[in-house]
Coordinates of C-alpha atoms in Angstrom, one line a residue:
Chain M
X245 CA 0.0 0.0 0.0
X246 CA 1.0 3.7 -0.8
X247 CA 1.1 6.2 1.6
X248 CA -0.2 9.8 0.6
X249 CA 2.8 11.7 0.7
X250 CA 2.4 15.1 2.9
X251 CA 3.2 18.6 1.3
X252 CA 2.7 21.7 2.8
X253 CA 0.5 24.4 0.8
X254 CA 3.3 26.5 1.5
X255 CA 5.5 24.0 -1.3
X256 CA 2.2 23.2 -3.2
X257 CA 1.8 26.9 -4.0
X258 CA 5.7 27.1 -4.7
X259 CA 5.8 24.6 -7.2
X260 CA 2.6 25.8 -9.1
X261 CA 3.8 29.0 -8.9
X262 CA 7.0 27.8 -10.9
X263 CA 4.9 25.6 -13.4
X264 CA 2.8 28.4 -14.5
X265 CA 6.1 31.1 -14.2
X266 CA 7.7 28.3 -16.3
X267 CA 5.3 27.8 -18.7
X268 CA 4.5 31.7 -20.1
X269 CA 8.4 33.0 -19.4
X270 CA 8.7 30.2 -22.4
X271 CA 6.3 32.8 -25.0
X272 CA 6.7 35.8 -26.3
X273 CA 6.0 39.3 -25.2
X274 CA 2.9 41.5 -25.1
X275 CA 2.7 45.6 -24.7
X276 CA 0.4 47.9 -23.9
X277 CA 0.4 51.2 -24.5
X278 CA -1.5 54.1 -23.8
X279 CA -1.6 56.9 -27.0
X280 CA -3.6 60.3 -27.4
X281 CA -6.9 58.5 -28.2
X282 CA -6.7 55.6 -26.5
X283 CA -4.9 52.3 -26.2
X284 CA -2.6 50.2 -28.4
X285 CA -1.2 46.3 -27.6
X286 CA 1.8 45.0 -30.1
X287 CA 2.6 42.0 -30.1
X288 CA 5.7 39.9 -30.9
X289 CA 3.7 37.3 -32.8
X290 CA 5.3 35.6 -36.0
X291 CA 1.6 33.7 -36.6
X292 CA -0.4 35.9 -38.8
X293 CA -3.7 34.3 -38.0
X294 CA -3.2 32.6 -34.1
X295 CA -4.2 36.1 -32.5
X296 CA -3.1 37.0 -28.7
X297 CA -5.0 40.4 -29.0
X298 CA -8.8 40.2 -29.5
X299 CA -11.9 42.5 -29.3
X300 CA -14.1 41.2 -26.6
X301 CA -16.8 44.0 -26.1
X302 CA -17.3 47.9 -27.2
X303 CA -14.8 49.2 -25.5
X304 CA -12.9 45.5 -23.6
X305 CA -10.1 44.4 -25.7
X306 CA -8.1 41.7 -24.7
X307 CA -4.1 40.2 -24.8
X308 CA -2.5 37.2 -23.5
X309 CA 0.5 35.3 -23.6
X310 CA 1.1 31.7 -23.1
X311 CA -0.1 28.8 -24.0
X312 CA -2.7 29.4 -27.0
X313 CA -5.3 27.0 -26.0
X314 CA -5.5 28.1 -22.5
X315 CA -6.2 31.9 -23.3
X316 CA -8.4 31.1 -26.5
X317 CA -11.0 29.6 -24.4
X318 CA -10.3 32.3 -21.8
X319 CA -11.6 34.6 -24.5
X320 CA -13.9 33.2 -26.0
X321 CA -15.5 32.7 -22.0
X322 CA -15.2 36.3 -21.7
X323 CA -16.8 37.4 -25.1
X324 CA -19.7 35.0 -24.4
X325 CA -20.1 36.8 -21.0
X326 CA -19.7 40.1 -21.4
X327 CA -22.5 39.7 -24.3
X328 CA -25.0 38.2 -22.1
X329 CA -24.9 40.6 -19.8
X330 CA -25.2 43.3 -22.7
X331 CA -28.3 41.5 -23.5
X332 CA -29.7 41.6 -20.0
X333 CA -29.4 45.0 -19.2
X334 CA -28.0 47.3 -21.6
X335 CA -24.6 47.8 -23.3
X336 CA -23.1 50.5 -21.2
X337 CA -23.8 48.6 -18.3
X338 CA -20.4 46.2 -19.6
X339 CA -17.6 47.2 -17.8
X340 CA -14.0 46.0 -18.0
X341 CA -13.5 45.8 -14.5
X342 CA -16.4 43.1 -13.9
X343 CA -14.8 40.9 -16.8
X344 CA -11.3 41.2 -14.9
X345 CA -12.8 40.1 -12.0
X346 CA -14.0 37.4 -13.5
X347 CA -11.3 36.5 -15.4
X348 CA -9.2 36.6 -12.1
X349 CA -11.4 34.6 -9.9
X350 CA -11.2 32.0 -12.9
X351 CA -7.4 32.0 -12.8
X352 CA -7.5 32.0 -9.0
X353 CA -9.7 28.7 -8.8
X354 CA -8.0 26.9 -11.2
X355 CA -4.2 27.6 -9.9
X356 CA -5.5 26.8 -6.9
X357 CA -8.1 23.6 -7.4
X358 CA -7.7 22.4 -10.9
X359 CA -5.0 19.6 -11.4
X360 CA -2.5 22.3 -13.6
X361 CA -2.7 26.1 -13.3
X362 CA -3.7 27.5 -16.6
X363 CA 0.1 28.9 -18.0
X364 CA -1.3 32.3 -19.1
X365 CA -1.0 35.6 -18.3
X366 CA -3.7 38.6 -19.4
X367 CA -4.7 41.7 -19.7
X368 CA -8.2 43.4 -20.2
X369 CA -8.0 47.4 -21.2
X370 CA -11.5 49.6 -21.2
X371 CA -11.6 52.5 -23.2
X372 CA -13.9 55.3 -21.6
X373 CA -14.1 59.2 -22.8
X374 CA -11.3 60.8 -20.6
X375 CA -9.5 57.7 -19.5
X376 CA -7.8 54.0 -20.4
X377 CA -8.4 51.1 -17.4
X378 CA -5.9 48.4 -17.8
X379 CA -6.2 45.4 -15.7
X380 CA -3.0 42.9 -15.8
X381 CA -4.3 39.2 -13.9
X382 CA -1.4 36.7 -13.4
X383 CA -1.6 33.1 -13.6
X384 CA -2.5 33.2 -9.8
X385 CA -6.0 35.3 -10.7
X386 CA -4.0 38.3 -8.8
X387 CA -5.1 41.4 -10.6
X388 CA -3.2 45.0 -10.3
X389 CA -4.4 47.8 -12.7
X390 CA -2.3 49.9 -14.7
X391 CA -1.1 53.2 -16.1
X392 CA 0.1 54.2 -18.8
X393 CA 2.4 51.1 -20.0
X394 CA 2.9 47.7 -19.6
X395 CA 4.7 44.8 -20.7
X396 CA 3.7 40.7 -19.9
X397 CA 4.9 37.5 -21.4
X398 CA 8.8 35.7 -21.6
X399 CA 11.1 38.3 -21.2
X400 CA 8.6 40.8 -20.0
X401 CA 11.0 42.7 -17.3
X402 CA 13.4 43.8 -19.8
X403 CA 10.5 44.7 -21.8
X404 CA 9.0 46.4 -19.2
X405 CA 12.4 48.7 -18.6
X406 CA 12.7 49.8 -22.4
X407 CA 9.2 50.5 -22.5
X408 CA 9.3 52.6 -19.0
X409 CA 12.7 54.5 -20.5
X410 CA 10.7 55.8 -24.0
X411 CA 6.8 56.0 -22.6
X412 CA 5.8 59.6 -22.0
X413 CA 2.5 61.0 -21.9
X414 CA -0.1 61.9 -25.3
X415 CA 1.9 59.7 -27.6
X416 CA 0.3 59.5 -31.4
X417 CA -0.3 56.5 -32.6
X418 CA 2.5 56.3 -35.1
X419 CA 5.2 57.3 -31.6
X420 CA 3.1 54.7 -29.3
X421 CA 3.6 52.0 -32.2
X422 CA 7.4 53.0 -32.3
X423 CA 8.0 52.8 -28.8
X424 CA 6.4 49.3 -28.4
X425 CA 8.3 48.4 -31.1
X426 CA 11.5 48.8 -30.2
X427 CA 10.4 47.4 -26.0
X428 CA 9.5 45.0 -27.4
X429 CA 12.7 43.6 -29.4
X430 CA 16.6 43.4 -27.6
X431 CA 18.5 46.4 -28.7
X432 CA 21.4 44.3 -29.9
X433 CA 19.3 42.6 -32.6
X434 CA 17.8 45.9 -33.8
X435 CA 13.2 46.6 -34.1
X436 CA 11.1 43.8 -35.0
X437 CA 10.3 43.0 -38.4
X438 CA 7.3 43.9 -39.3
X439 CA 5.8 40.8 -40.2
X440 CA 6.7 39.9 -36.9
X441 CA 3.9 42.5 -35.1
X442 CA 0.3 42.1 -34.2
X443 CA -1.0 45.4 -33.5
X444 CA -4.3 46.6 -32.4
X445 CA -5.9 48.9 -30.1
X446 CA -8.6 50.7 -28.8
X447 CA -9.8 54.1 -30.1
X448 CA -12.5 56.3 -28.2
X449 CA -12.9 58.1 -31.5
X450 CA -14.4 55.2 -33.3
X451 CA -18.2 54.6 -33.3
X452 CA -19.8 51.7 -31.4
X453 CA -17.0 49.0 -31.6
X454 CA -13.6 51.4 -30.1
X455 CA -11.7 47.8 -31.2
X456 CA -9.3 47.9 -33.9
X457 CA -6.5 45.8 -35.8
X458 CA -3.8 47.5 -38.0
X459 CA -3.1 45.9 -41.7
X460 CA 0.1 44.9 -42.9
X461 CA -0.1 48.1 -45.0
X462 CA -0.9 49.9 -42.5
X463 CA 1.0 49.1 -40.3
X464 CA 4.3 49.5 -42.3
X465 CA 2.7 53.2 -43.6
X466 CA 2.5 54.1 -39.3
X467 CA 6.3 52.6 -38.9
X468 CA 7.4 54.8 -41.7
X469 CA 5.7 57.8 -40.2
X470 CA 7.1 56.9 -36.1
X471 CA 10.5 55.9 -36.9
X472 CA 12.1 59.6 -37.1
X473 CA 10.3 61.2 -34.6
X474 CA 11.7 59.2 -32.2
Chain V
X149 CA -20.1 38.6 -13.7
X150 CA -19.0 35.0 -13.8
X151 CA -17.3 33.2 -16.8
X152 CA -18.8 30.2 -18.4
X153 CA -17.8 27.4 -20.3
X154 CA -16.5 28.5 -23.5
X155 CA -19.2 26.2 -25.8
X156 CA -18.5 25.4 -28.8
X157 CA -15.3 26.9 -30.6
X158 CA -15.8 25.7 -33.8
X159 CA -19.4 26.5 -34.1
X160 CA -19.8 29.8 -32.1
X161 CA -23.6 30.8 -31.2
X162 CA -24.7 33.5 -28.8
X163 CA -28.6 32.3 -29.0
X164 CA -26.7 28.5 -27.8
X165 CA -25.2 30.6 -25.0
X166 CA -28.3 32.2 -23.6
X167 CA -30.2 28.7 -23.7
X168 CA -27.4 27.3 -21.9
X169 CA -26.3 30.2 -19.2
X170 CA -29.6 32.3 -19.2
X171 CA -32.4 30.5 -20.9
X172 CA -34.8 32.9 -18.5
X173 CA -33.6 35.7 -21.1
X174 CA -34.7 34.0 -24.2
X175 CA -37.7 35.8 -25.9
X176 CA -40.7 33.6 -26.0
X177 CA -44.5 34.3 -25.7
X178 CA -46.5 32.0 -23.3
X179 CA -49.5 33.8 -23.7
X180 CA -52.0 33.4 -26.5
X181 CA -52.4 36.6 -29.3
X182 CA -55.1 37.6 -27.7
X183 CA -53.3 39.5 -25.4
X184 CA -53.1 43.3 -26.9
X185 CA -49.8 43.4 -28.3
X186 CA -48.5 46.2 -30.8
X187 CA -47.9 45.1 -34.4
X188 CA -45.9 46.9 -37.4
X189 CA -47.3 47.3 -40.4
X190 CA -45.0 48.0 -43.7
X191 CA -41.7 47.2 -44.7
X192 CA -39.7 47.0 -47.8
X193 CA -36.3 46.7 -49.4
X194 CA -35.2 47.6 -52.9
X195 CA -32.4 46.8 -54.6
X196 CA -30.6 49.4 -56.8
X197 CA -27.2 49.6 -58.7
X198 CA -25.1 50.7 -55.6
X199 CA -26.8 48.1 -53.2
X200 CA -30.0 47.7 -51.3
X201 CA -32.1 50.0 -49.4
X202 CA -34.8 49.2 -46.7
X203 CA -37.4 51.4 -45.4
X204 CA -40.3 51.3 -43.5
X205 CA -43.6 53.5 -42.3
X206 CA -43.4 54.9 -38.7
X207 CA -47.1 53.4 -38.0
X208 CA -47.9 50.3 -35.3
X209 CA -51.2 49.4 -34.5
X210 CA -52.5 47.5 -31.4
X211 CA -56.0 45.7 -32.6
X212 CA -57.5 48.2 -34.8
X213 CA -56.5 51.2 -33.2
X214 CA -53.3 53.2 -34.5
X215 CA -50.6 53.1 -31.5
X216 CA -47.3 54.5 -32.5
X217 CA -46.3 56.7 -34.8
X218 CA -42.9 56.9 -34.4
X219 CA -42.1 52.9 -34.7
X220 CA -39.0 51.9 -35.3
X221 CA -38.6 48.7 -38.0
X222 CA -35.6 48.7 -39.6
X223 CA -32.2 47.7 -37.7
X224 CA -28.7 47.5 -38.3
X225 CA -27.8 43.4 -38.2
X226 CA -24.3 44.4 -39.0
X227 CA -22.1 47.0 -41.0
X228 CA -23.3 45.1 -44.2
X229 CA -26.8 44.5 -43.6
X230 CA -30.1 45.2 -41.8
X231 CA -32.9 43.8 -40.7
X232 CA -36.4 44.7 -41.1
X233 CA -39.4 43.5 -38.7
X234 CA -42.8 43.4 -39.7
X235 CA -46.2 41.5 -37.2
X236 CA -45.9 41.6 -33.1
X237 CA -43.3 44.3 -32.3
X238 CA -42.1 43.2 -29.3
X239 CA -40.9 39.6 -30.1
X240 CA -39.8 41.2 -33.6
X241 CA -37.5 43.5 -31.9
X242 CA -36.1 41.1 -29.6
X243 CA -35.5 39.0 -32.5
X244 CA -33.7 41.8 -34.7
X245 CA -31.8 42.2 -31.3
X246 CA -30.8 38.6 -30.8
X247 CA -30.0 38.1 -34.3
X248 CA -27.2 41.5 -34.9
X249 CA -25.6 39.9 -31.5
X250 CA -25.4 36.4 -32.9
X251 CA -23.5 38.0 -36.1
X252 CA -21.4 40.3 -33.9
X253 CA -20.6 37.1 -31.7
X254 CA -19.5 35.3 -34.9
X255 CA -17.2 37.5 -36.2
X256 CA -15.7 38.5 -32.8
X257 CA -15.4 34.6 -32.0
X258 CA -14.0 33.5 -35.4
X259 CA -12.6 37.0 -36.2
X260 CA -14.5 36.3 -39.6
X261 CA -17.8 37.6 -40.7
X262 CA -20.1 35.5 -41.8
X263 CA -21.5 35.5 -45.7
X264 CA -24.3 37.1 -46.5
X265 CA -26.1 33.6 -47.2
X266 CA -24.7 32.2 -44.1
X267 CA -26.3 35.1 -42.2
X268 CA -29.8 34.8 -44.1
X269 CA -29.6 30.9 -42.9
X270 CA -28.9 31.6 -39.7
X271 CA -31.9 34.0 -39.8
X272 CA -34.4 31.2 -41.5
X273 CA -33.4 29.0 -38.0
X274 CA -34.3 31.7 -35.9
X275 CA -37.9 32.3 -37.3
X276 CA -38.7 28.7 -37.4
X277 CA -37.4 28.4 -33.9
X278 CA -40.5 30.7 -33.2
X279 CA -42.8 28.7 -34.8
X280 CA -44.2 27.5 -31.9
X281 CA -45.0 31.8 -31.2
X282 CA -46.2 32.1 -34.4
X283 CA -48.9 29.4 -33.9
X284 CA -50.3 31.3 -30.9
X285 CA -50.3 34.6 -33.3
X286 CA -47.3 36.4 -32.6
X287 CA -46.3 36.0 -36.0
X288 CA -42.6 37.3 -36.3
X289 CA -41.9 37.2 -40.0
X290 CA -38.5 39.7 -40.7
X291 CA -37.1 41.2 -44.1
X292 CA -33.1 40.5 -44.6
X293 CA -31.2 42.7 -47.0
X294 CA -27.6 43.1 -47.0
X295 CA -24.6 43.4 -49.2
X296 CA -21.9 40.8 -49.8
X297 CA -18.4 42.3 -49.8
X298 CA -16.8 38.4 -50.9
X299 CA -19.0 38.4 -54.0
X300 CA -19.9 41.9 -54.5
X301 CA -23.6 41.5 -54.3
X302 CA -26.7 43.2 -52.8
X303 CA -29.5 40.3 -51.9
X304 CA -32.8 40.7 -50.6
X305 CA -34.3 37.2 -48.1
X306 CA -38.2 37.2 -47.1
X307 CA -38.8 33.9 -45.0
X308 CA -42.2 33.0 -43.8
X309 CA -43.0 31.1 -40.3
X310 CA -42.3 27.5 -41.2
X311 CA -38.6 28.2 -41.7
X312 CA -38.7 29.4 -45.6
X313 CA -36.0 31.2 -47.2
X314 CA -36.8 32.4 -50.3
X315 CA -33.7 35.3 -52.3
X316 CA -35.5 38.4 -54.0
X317 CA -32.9 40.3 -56.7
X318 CA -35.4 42.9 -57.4
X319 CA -37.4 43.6 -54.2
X320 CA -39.6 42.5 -51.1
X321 CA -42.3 43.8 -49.2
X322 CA -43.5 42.7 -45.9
X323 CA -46.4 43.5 -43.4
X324 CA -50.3 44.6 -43.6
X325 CA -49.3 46.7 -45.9
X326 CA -47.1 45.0 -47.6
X327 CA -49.5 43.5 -50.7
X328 CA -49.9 46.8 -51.7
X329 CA -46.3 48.2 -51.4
X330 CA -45.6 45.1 -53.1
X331 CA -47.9 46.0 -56.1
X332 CA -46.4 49.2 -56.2
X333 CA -42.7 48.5 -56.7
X334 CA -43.5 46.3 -59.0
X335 CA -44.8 48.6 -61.5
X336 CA -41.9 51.0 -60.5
X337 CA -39.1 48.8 -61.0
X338 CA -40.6 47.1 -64.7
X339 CA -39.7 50.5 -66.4
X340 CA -36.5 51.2 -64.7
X341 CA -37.9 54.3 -63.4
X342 CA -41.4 55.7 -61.4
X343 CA -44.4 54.4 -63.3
X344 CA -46.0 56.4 -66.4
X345 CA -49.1 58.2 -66.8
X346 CA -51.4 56.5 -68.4
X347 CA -52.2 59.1 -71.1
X348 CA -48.5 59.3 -71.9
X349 CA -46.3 57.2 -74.1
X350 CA -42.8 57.7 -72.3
X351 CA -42.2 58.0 -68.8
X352 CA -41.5 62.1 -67.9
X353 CA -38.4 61.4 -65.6
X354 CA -36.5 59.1 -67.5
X355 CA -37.9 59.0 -71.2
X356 CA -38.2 54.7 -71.0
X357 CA -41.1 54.0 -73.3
X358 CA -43.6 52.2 -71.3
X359 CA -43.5 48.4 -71.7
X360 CA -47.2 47.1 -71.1
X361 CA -49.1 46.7 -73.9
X362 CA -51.3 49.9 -74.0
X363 CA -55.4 49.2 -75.2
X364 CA -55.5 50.2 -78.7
X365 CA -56.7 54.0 -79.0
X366 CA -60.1 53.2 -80.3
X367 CA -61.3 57.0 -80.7
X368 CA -64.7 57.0 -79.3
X369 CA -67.1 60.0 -78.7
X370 CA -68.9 60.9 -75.3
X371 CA -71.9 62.0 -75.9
X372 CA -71.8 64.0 -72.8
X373 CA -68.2 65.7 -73.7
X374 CA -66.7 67.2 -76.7
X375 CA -63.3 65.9 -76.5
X376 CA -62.0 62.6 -78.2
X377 CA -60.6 59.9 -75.3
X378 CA -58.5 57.1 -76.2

């Protein structure tokens, strides 16, 4: 007969801890930034149709890094939500705070009942008239929120000192994109290849739906425009 | 807010999702027609060279009394079509309701929108599912017209309560009134332009000649008027 070995909670949070720390320092990196009319994520993402940015409501976009499988259901959860509860009431009555909440208590009963902690790390950004809310959950469902930049994913403490060094206040959205980029890749090895970036963001000046994703051409049409400025 | 299950990936439904997480919120009518109940009257959509257009009179009436006159019956479904309700107002709005957030649940889900023909089957479902509403008298029988980006097409659906889906390429009219609109943009769209006076031989906006048969002009005399009538 086996005996049931004993471990403290103390080690059992320890080693999940690691697993999940394990798992998403493994990814790539995600960035948020804050610009004149709202909010932009990049991403280092070399798949051009496996997304880790996403609309989810109005004005609740969404980013994650880890593992894909883990955060596409994640989404999906939180689109499906968010939507219902549109439905009940009305659809200013959404907020990005609620979905966080949920998204964290999700995390936090998982890491801490299901046999694996989910290996994914998110963040849910609400765009309202005057302001950006960004909510960064870890794998552990702790939530902080945010201002004005931030940086998740593999390597994201470096990231998160190149992008606190360049951030400043009322970027434009050609300067935000620029400064994201070049966070985002090791100076040594020179910006990201274009091809290599997911952008997309949240605009208050848009109608209904603040969500938007950037085109290739695009894209390389705002690079063009950022790069001397900066 | 609590995050459910994320349902079916492949297949993504926001109607599946209410009858799962909050089937309370589901439209449905347990009472028979009998019940007063407001009810729209007409509704049409026309297709021209540019695309389609949809309109519809401000009037509802509850029995046989006018009740509104400031209805509205024509919705956005999404930025490439709309959705026109004719019969009992409330489920009819719920349904035009239901049916833009199932579309907008697609796309965000699959990041893809659907066809235009996918959308217009989707639609035929939903009005069948209310068949069962329909045979107590709140008929709910919608007008689809939309525009297809992919094939560069404007296409006009009518359905009827069993589930029918039948493509217009000229025009549709729906509702109490709907007969006689119907009769109406008939004779305006066999010329290409508004229909002609009788006594003239070419339409006065556009110069088409008119293309029914005309009654030979027998010249006959009225006894009771000095002037020759055809």
């Amino acid at each position: 007969m086996t005996m049931p070995f004993y471990v403290p909670p103390e080690q059992q949070q320890r080693d999940r801890a690691e697993f999940a720390r394990r798992g998403i320092s493994r990814g790539r990196s995600v960035v948020a930034v804050e610009y004149a009319d709202g909010l932009l994520f990049v991403a280092d993402n070399p798949s051009a149709t496996l997304y880790k940015l996403s609309e989810i409501y109005d004005r609740i976009a969404f980013a994650a890094v880890g593992r894909y499988a883990e955060f596409e259901q994640l989404r999906v959860s939180g689109i499906q939500s968010t939507e219902v509860r549109g439905y009940q009431y009305a659809r200013e009555d959404v907020s990005g705070r609620a979905l966080a909440n949920a998204y964290a208590s999700a995390l936090g009963a998982a890491f801490s009942e299901s046999p694996k902690p989910l290996e994914v790390e998110l963040l849910v950004a609400e765009v309202t008239d005057t302001d950006v809310e960004i909510y960064h959950i870890l794998y552990d469902g702790s939530i902080t929120d945010e201002h004005g930049s931030v940086a998740i994913g593999g390597t994201a403490e470096a990231v998160q000192g190149r992008l606190k060094e360049r951030y400043r206040e009322g970027l434009s959205l050609p300067e935000a994109l620029a400064v994201a980029r070049e966070a985002l890749a090791d100076p040594q090895n020179g910006p990201l290849d274009s091809g290599r970036l997911e952008v997309a963001g949240l605009d208050r000046t848009r109608g209904r739906r603040k969500f938007f994703r950037l085109t290739d051409a695009r894209l390389a049409e705002l690079l063009a425009e950022g790069t001397p400025s900066t | 807010m609590r995050l459910g299950e994320p349902g079916d990936l492949a297949n993504p439904s926001f109607l599946a999702v209410l009858r799962r997480d909050a089937p309370d919120l589901l439209p449905r009518g347990d009472g028979a027609a009998t019940v007063p109940h407001v009810e729209g009257t007409t509704v049409l959509a026309l297709v021209y060279d540019n695309g389609v257009v949809m309109a519809g009179d401000r009037r509802a009436t509850s029995g046989n009394v006018i009740s509104k006159r400031d209805m509205r019956k024509v919705f956005e479904a999404d930025s490439w079509s709309a959705i026109a309700i004719a019969g009992a107002a409330g489920p009819a709005i719920e349904l035009a309701k239901v049916f833009a957030t199932e579309l907008e649940f697609y796309e965000k889900v699959n990041r893809v929108p659907l066809s235009l023909e996918g959308k217009a089957t989707r639609l035929a479902t939903m009005v069948r599912d209310n068949l069962p509403m329909a045979l107590q008298g709140f008929v709910v029988v919608p007008l689809f017209a939309g525009y297809d980006p992919r094939s560069d097409v404007a296409r006009i659906y009518e359905f009827d309560a069993a589930g029918g889906r039948y493509e217009e390429r000229r025009f549709a009219t729906n509702g109490s009134g709907g007969r006689d609109a119907r009769g109406r943009s008939r004779r305006a769209t066999a010329t290409g332009c508004c229909r002609t006076r009788r006594s003239t031989w070419r339409c006065r906006h556009c110069g088409t000649p008119r293309t029914r048969t005309r009654r030979p002009a027998v010249p006959t005399w009225s006894a009771r008027s000095t002037r020759w009538s055809p």
